[in-house]
Coordinates of N, CA and C in Angstrom, one line a residue:
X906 N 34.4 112.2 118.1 CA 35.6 111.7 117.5 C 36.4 112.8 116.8
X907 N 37.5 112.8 117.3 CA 38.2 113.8 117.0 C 39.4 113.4 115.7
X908 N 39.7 113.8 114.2 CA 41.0 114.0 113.8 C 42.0 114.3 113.8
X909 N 42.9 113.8 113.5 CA 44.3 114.2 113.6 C 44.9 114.5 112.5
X910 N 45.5 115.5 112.2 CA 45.7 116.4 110.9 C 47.5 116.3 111.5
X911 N 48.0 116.2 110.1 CA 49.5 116.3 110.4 C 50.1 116.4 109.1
X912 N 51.3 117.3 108.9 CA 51.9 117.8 107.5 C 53.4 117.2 107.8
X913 N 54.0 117.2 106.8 CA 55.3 117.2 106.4 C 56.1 118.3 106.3
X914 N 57.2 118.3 106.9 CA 58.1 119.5 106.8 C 59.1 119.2 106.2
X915 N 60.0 119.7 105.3 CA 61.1 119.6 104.3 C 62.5 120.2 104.9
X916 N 63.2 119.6 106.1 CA 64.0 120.4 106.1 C 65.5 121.3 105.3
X917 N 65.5 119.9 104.5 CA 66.3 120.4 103.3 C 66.3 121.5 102.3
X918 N 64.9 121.8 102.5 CA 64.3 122.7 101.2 C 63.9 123.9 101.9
X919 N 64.7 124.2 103.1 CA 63.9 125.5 103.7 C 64.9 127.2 103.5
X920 N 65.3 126.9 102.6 CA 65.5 127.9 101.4 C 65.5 128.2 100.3
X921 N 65.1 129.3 99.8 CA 65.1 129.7 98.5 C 66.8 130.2 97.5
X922 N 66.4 129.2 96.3 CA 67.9 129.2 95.6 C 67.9 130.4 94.4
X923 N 68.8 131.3 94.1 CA 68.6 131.6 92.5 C 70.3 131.8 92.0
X924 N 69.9 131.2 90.8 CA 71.0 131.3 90.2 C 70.9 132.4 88.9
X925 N 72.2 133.4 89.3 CA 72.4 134.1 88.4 C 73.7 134.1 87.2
X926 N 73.3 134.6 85.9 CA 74.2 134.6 84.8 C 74.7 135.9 84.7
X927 N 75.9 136.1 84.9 CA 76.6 137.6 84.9 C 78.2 137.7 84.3
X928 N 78.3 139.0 83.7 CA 80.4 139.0 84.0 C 80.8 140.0 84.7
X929 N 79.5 140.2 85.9 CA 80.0 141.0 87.2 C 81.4 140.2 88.0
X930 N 82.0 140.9 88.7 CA 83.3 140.4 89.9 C 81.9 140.5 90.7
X931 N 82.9 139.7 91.9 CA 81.7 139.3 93.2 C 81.5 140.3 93.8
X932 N 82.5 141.3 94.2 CA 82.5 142.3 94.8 C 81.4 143.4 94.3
X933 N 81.4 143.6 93.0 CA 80.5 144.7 92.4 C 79.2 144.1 92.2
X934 N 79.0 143.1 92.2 CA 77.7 142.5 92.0 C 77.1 142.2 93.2
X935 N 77.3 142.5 94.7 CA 77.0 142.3 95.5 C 76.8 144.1 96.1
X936 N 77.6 145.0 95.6 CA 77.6 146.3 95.7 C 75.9 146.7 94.7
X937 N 75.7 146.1 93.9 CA 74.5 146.5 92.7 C 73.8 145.3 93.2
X938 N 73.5 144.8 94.2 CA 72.2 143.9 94.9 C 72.0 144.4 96.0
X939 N 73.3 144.9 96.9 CA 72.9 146.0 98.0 C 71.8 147.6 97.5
X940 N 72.4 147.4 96.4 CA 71.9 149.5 96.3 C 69.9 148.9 95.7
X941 N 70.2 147.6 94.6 CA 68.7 147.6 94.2 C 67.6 146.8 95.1
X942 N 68.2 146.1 96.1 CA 67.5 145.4 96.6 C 67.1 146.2 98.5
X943 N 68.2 147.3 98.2 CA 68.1 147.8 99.8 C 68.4 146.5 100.8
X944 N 69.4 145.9 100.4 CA 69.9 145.0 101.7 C 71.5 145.2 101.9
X945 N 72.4 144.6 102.3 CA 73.8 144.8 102.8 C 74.4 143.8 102.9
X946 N 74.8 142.9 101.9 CA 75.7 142.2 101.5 C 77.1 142.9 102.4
X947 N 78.1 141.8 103.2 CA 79.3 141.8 103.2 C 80.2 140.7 103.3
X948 N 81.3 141.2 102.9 CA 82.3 140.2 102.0 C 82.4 139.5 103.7
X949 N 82.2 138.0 103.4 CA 82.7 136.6 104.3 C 84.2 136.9 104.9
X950 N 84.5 136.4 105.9 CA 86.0 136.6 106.6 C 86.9 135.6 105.6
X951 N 86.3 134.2 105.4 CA 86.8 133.2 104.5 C 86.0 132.6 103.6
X952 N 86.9 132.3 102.8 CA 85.9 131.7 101.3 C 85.4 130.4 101.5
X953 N 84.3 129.7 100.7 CA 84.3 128.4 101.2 C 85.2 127.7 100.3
X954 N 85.9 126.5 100.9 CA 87.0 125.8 100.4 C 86.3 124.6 100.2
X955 N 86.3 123.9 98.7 CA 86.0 122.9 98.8 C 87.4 121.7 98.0
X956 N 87.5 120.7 98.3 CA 88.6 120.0 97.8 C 88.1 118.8 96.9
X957 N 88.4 118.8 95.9 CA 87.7 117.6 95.0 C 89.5 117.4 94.2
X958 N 89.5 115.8 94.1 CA 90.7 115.5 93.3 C 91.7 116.1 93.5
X959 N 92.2 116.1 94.9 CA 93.4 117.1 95.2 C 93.5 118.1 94.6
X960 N 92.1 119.1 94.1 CA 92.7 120.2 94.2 C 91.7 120.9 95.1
X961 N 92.5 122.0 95.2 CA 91.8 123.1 96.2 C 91.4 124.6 95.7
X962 N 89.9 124.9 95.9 CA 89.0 125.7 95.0 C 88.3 126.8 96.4
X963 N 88.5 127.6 96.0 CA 87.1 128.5 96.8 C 86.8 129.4 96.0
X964 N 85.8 129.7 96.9 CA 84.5 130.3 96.3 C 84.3 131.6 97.1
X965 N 84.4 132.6 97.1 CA 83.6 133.9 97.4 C 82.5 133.6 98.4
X966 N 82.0 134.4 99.3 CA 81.3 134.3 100.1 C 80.4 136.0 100.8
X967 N 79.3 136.4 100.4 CA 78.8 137.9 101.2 C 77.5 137.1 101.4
X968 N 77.0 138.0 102.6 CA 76.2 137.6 103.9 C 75.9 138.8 104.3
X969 N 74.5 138.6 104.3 CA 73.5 139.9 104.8 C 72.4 139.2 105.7
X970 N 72.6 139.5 107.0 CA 71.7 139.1 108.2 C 71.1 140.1 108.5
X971 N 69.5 139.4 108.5 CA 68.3 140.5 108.4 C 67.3 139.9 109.4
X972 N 68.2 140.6 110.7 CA 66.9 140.3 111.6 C 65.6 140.6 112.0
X973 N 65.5 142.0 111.2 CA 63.7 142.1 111.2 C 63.2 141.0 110.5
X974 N 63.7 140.1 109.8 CA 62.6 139.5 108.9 C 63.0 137.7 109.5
X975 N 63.9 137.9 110.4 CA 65.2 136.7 110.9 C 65.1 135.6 109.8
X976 N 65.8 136.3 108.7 CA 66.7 135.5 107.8 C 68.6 135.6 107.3
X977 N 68.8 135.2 106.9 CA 69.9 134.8 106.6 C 70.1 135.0 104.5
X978 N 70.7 136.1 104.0 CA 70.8 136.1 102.5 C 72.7 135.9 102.2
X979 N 72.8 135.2 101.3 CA 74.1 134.6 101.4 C 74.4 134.6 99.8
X980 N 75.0 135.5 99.3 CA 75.3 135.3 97.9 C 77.1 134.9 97.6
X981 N 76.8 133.5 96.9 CA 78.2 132.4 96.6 C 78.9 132.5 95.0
X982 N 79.2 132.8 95.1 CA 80.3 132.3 93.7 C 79.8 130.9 93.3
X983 N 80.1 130.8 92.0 CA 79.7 128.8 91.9 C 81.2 128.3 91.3
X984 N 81.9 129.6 90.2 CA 83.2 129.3 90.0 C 84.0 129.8 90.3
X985 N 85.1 128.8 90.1 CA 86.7 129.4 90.3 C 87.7 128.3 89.5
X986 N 89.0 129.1 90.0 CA 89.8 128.5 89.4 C 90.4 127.5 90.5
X987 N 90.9 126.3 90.6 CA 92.0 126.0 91.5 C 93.0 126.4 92.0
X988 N 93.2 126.4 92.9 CA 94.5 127.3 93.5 C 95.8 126.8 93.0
X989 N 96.8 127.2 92.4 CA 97.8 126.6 91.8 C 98.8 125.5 92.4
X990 N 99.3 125.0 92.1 CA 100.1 124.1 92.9 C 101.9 124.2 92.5
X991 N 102.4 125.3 92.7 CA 103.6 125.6 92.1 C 104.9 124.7 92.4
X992 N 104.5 123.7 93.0 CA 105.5 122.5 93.0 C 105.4 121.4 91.8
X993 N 104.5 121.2 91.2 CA 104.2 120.5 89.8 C 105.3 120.8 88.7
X994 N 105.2 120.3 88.1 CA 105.8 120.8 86.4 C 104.7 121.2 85.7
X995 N 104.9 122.0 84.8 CA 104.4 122.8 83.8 C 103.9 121.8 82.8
X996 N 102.4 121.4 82.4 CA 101.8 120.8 81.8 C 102.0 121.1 80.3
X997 N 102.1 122.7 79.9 CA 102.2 122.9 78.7 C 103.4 123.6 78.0
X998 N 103.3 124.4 76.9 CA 104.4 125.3 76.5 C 104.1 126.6 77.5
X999 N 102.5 126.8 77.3 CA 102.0 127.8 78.1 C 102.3 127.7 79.4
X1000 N 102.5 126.8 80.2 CA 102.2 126.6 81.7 C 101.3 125.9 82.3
X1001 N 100.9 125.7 83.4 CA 100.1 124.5 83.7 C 98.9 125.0 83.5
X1002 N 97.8 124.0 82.6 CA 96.1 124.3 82.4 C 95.6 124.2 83.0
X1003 N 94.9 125.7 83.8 CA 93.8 125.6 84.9 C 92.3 125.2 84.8
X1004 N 91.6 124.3 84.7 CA 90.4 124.7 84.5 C 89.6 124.5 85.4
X1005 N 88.1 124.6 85.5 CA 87.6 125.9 86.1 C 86.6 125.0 87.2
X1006 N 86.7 125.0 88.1 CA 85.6 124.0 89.4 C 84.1 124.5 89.8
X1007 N 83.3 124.0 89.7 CA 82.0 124.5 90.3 C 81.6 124.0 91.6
X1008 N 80.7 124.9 92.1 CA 80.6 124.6 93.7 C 79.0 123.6 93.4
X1009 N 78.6 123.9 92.5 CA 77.7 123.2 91.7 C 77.7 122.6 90.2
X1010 N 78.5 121.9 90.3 CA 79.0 121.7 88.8 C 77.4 121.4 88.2
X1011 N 76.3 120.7 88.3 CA 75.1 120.4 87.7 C 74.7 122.3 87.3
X1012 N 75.1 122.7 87.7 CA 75.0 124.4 87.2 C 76.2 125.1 86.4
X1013 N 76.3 124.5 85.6 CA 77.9 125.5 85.5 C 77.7 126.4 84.4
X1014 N 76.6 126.7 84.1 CA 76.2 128.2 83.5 C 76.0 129.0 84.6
X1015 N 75.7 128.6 85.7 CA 75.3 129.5 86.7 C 76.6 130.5 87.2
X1016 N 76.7 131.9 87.4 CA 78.1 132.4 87.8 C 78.1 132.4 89.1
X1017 N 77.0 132.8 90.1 CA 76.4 133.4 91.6 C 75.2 132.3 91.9
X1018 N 75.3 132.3 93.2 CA 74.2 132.0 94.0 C 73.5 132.5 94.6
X1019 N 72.3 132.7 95.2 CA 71.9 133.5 96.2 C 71.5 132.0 96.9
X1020 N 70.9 132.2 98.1 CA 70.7 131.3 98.7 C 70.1 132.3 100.3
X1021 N 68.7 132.4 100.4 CA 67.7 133.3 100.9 C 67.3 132.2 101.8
X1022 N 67.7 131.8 103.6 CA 67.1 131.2 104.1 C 65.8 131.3 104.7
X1023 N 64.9 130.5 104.9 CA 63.8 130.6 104.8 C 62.8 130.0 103.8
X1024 N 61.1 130.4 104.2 CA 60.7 129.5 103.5 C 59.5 130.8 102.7
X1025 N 59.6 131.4 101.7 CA 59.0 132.3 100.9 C 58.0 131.9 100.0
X1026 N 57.4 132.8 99.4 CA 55.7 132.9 98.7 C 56.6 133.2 97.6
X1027 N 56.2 132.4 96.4 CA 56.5 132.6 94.9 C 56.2 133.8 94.7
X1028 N 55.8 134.8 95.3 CA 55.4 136.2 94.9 C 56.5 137.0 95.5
X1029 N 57.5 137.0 96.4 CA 58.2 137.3 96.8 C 59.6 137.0 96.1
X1030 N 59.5 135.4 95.7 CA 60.5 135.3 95.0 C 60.6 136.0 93.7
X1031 N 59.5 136.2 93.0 CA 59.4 136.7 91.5 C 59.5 138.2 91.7
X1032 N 59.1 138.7 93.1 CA 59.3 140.4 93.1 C 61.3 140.5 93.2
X1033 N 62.1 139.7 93.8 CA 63.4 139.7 93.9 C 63.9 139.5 92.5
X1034 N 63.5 138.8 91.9 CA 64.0 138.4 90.5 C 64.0 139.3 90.0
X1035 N 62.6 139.7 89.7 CA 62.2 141.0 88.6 C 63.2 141.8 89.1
X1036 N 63.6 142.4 90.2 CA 64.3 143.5 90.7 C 65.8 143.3 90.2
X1037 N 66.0 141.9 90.4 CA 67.7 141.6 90.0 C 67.3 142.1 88.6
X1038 N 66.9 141.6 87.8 CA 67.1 141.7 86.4 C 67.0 142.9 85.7
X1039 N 66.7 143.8 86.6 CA 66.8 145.3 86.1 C 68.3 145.5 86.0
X1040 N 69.2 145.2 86.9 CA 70.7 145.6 87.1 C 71.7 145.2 85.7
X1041 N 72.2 146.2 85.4 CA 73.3 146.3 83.8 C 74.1 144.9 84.4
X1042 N 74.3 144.4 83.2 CA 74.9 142.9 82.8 C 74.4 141.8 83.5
X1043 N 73.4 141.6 84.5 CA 72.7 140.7 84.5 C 72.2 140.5 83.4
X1044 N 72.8 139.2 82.8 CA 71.9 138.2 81.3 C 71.0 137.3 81.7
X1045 N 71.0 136.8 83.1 CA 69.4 135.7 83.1 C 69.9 135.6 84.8
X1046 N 68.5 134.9 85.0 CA 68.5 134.3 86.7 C 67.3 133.9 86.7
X1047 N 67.2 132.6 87.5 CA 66.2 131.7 87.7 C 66.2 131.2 89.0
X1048 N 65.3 131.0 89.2 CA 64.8 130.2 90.8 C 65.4 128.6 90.6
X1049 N 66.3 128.1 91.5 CA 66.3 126.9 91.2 C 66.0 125.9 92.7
X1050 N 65.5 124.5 92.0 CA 64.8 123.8 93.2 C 66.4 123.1 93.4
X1051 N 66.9 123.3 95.2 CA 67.5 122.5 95.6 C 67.6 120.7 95.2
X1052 N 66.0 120.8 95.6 CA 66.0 118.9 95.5 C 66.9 118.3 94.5
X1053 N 66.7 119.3 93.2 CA 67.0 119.0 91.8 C 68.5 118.6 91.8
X1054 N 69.6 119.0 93.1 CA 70.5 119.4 92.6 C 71.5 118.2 93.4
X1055 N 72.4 117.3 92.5 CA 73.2 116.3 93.3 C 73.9 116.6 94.3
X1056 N 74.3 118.0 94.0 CA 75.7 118.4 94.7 C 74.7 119.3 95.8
X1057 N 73.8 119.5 96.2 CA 73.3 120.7 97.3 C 74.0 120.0 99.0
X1058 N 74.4 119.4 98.8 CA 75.2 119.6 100.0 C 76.6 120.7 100.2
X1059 N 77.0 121.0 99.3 CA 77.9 121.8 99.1 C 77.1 123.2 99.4
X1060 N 76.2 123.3 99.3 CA 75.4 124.6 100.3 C 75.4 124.7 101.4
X1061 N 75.3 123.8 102.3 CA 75.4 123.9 103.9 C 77.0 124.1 104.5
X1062 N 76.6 124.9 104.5 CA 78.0 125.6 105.6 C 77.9 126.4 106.7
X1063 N 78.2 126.3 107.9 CA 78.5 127.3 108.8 C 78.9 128.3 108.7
X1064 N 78.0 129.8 108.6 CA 79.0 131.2 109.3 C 78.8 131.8 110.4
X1065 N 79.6 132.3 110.7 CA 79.7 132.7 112.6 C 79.3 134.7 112.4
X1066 N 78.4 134.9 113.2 CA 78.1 136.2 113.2 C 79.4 137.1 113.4
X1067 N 79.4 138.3 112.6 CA 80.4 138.8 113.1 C 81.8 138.7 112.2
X1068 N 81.7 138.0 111.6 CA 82.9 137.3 111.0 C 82.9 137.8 109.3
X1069 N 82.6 139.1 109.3 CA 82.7 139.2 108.0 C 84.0 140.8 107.7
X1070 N 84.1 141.5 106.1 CA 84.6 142.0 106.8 C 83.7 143.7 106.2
X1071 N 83.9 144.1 106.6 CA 83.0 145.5 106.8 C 83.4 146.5 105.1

């Protein structure tokens, strides 16, 4: 008599998330994760656009494909501002109040994402961490569990090889 052994696979959860706290630009903080991590972040062709409440928001986008290890590392912006709508009237004395959209609003301490496809050993993760947090003005970063998060749809997006810009 033979058994039958059989597991569950998560395909939702088959990457690892971290959210980082910084007052890096996206650009230099992807320049100081290339030099300490020895990988190659490059800036996305297009930002991701998301539209909530008629307005329109993007987000930053660099992408480092690592085919020795055939993964996918994708570091996101979480905020921005809305893109202005200069046909409106002026809300205030000041001008019209922008305030500020998250690509994760249940994070909105978070400034960056990483988002490391694949499915990794907690030892791997905590050796990336440790390494981020050596870099000047990183103030915190944490591993966060997708499941946790209402909005993780707003992570799946399509990018096309090639399409970034150098």
């Amino acid at each position: 008599m033979s058994k039958i052994h059989s597991f569950e696979f998560d395909y939702e959860h088959d990457y690892t998330l971290i959210g980082i706290h910084t007052s890096l630009e996206d650009y230099r903080l992807a320049y100081l994760l290339n030099k300490t991590l020895n990988i190659q972040f490059r800036r996305y062709k297009e930002d991701l656009d998301l539209i909530e409440k008629s307005e329109k928001s993007s987000f930053s986008i660099f992408i480092f494909d690592d085919p020795k290890n055939m993964t996918t590392w994708t570091l996101i912006s979480n905020k921005n501002i809305p893109k202005e709508n200069t046909s409106e009237p002026t809300d205030s004395l000041f001008g019209r109040v922008q305030k500020s959209v998250f690509l994760i609003p249940e994070k909105r301490m978070v400034d960056y994402l990483i988002r490391i496809d694949g499915i990794f050993s907690d030892i791997f993760t905590k050796s990336i961490i440790e390494a981020i947090k050596k870099i000047n003005n990183i103030i915190t970063l944490y591993k966060i569990d997708p499941l946790d998060l209402k909005s993780r749809n707003h992570l799946i997006f399509e990018t096309k090889p090639g399409e970034i810009y150098l």
